[in-house]
Short mmCIF file of C-alpha atoms in Angstrom, two decimals:
data_model
loop_
_atom_site.label_atom_id
_atom_site.label_comp_id
_atom_site.label_asym_id
_atom_site.label_seq_id
_atom_site.Cartn_x
_atom_site.Cartn_y
_atom_site.Cartn_z
CA LEU A 193 -9.85 -0.84 12.29
CA THR A 194 -11.85 2.00 13.82
CA GLU A 195 -12.15 3.75 17.13
CA ALA A 196 -15.41 1.83 17.67
CA GLY A 197 -13.40 -1.14 18.88
CA ASP A 198 -13.26 -3.27 15.75
CA THR A 199 -10.52 -5.85 15.76
CA MET A 200 -8.14 -7.15 13.17
CA LYS A 201 -7.23 -10.80 12.88
CA VAL A 202 -4.36 -11.87 10.68
CA GLN A 203 -4.79 -15.42 9.47
CA LYS A 204 -2.63 -17.81 7.48
CA ALA A 205 -4.59 -16.90 4.34
CA ASP A 206 -3.62 -13.24 4.83
CA VAL A 207 0.06 -14.10 5.09
CA ALA A 208 -0.32 -16.38 2.07
CA ALA A 209 -1.90 -13.51 0.11
CA LEU A 210 1.06 -11.25 0.93
CA HIS A 211 3.48 -13.99 -0.12
CA GLN A 212 1.49 -14.58 -3.31
CA VAL A 213 1.61 -10.86 -4.16
CA LEU A 214 5.35 -10.66 -3.44
CA ALA A 215 6.14 -13.85 -5.36
CA ALA A 216 4.24 -12.66 -8.43
CA THR A 217 5.25 -8.99 -8.37
CA GLU A 218 8.76 -9.26 -6.93
CA LEU A 219 8.16 -5.81 -5.43
CA ASP A 220 10.41 -6.88 -2.55
CA ARG A 221 13.41 -6.65 -4.89
CA TYR A 222 13.01 -2.86 -4.63
CA GLY A 223 14.33 -1.08 -1.57
CA PRO A 224 11.87 1.15 0.30
CA GLY A 225 13.44 4.33 -1.12
CA ASP A 226 13.26 3.02 -4.69
CA LEU A 227 9.63 1.97 -4.35
CA LEU A 228 8.77 5.31 -2.78
CA ALA A 229 10.55 7.20 -5.57
CA ALA A 230 8.68 5.27 -8.27
CA PHE A 231 5.31 6.22 -6.83
CA ALA A 232 6.46 9.79 -6.07
CA GLU A 233 7.08 10.30 -9.79
CA ALA A 234 3.45 9.33 -10.47
CA ARG A 235 1.95 12.00 -8.20
CA ASP A 236 -0.35 14.51 -9.84
CA PRO A 237 1.97 17.47 -10.61
CA ALA A 238 -0.82 19.95 -9.98
CA ARG A 239 -1.56 18.37 -6.61
CA GLY A 240 1.76 17.06 -5.26
CA GLY A 241 0.24 15.28 -2.29
CA VAL A 242 -2.14 13.17 -4.38
CA LEU A 243 -1.63 9.93 -6.27
CA LYS A 244 -4.38 9.10 -8.73
CA LYS A 245 -5.38 5.55 -9.66
CA ALA A 246 -4.08 5.96 -13.22
CA GLY A 247 -0.65 6.95 -11.86
CA PHE A 248 -0.72 4.01 -9.48
CA ASP A 249 -1.60 1.61 -12.32
CA ASP A 250 1.15 3.00 -14.58
CA THR A 251 3.72 2.70 -11.79
CA VAL A 252 2.74 -0.88 -10.96
CA ARG A 253 2.95 -1.82 -14.66
CA GLY A 254 6.46 -0.32 -14.74
CA LEU A 255 7.56 -2.19 -11.63
CA VAL A 256 5.99 -5.60 -12.28
CA GLN A 257 6.97 -7.74 -15.26
CA GLY A 258 3.52 -8.77 -16.44
CA ASP A 259 4.75 -10.77 -19.43
CA ARG A 260 5.84 -13.64 -17.17
CA LEU A 261 2.53 -13.84 -15.29
CA SER A 262 -0.40 -16.09 -16.07
CA GLU A 263 -3.81 -14.54 -16.65
CA GLU A 264 -4.94 -15.90 -13.28
CA GLU A 265 -1.97 -14.24 -11.55
CA LYS A 266 -2.63 -10.96 -13.36
CA GLU A 267 -6.27 -11.06 -12.28
CA PHE A 268 -5.39 -11.77 -8.65
CA LEU A 269 -2.71 -9.05 -8.59
CA SER A 270 -4.98 -6.52 -10.22
CA PHE A 271 -7.61 -7.23 -7.59
CA ALA A 272 -5.23 -7.36 -4.61
CA LEU A 273 -3.18 -4.27 -5.50
CA SER A 274 -6.25 -2.25 -6.51
CA ASN A 275 -7.81 -3.30 -3.22
CA VAL A 276 -4.81 -1.81 -1.39
CA PHE A 277 -5.07 1.42 -3.39
CA PHE A 278 -8.80 1.82 -2.83
CA ALA A 279 -8.44 1.08 0.88
CA PHE A 280 -6.66 4.44 1.08
CA ASP A 281 -9.26 6.22 -1.10
CA ARG A 282 -11.51 7.43 1.70
CA ASP A 283 -13.40 9.91 -0.51
CA ASN A 284 -14.09 7.52 -3.43
CA ARG A 285 -12.33 9.87 -5.88
CA ALA A 286 -9.81 7.37 -7.33
CA GLU A 287 -7.02 9.28 -5.61
CA VAL A 288 -5.13 8.90 -2.34
CA ARG A 289 -3.00 11.04 -0.06
CA PHE A 290 0.49 10.15 -1.15
CA GLU A 291 2.25 9.84 2.20
CA GLU A 292 -0.40 7.58 3.71
CA PHE A 293 -0.59 5.32 0.68
CA ALA A 294 3.20 5.19 0.22
CA SER A 295 3.80 4.37 3.88
CA GLY A 296 1.38 1.47 3.73
CA PHE A 297 2.68 0.26 0.39
CA LEU A 298 6.20 0.07 1.82
CA LEU A 299 5.10 -3.27 3.29
CA PHE A 300 5.73 -4.71 -0.19
CA ALA A 301 9.28 -3.33 -0.46
CA GLY A 302 12.44 -5.20 0.38
CA GLY A 303 14.66 -4.06 3.19
CA SER A 304 14.35 -4.21 6.94
CA LYS A 305 11.29 -3.31 8.97
CA SER A 306 13.34 -0.60 10.65
CA GLU A 307 14.25 0.94 7.30
CA LYS A 308 10.60 0.99 6.18
CA LEU A 309 9.36 2.40 9.49
CA ALA A 310 12.03 5.13 9.49
CA LEU A 311 11.19 6.17 5.93
CA ALA A 312 7.48 6.29 6.71
CA PHE A 313 8.20 8.26 9.90
CA ARG A 314 10.11 10.88 7.90
CA MET A 315 7.16 11.24 5.51
CA PHE A 316 4.83 12.10 8.40
CA ASP A 317 7.29 14.34 10.26
CA ALA A 318 6.18 17.44 8.35
CA ASP A 319 8.32 19.91 10.29
CA ASN A 320 11.40 17.62 10.41
CA ASP A 321 11.77 17.93 14.18
CA GLY A 322 12.05 14.17 14.75
CA LEU A 323 8.68 14.10 16.50
CA LEU A 324 5.18 13.18 15.42
CA SER A 325 2.07 14.87 16.73
CA ARG A 326 -0.81 12.72 17.94
CA ALA A 327 -2.55 13.17 14.58
CA GLU A 328 0.63 12.26 12.69
CA VAL A 329 1.12 9.12 14.81
CA PHE A 330 -2.49 8.12 14.08
CA ARG A 331 -1.94 8.56 10.31
CA TYR A 332 1.43 6.77 10.52
CA VAL A 333 -0.01 3.68 12.21
CA ARG A 334 -3.21 3.79 10.16
CA SER A 335 -1.19 3.65 6.92
CA PHE A 336 0.27 0.24 7.80
CA LEU A 337 -2.97 -1.13 9.19
CA THR A 338 -4.91 0.00 6.11
CA ALA A 339 -2.56 -1.95 3.83
CA LEU A 340 -2.79 -5.03 6.06
CA LEU A 341 -6.57 -4.86 6.18
CA ALA A 342 -6.75 -4.51 2.41
CA LEU A 343 -4.70 -7.70 2.05
CA ASN A 344 -6.96 -9.36 4.59
CA GLU A 345 -9.97 -8.47 2.45
CA ALA A 346 -8.17 -9.57 -0.73
CA SER A 347 -7.35 -12.95 0.76
CA SER A 348 -10.93 -13.37 2.02
CA ASN A 349 -12.41 -12.54 -1.38
CA ALA A 350 -9.85 -14.64 -3.23
CA SER A 351 -10.74 -17.66 -1.11
CA ARG A 352 -14.43 -17.13 -1.91
CA HIS A 353 -13.75 -16.66 -5.63
CA PRO A 354 -11.14 -19.20 -6.75
#
């Protein structure tokens, strides 16, 4: 989704991809705060606002019980979740801005939509005044759309590569 007027279409396959990811990972058994905390621990200590791919991978391995997954499920999840991570990697450096990534990844957490939106809002409200600037609102909304678009791409590629 860009300012050039691109559109986003959510299809049944996209919803099915989200359900497939949730069914296999059970990430929705974690509340938004718990999921956020797990990824916060993986941030690069020297650069607190950055999550590197290695930290992401380690966190996912800690959250998802891979021993009960088939090889096909592991392959799909690796592709789909990596696709979400790299959708946030705008500089191709295998690292993402933590608050944008975490806000988008909250889509996979359990809990209510309101709870997830409120938590994400607090991450972007840098001065804790209860308000978001225009730039913060753009980043806030973009975080959710980026995650949705990454799932859209994952479902499209999965349907082309059974």
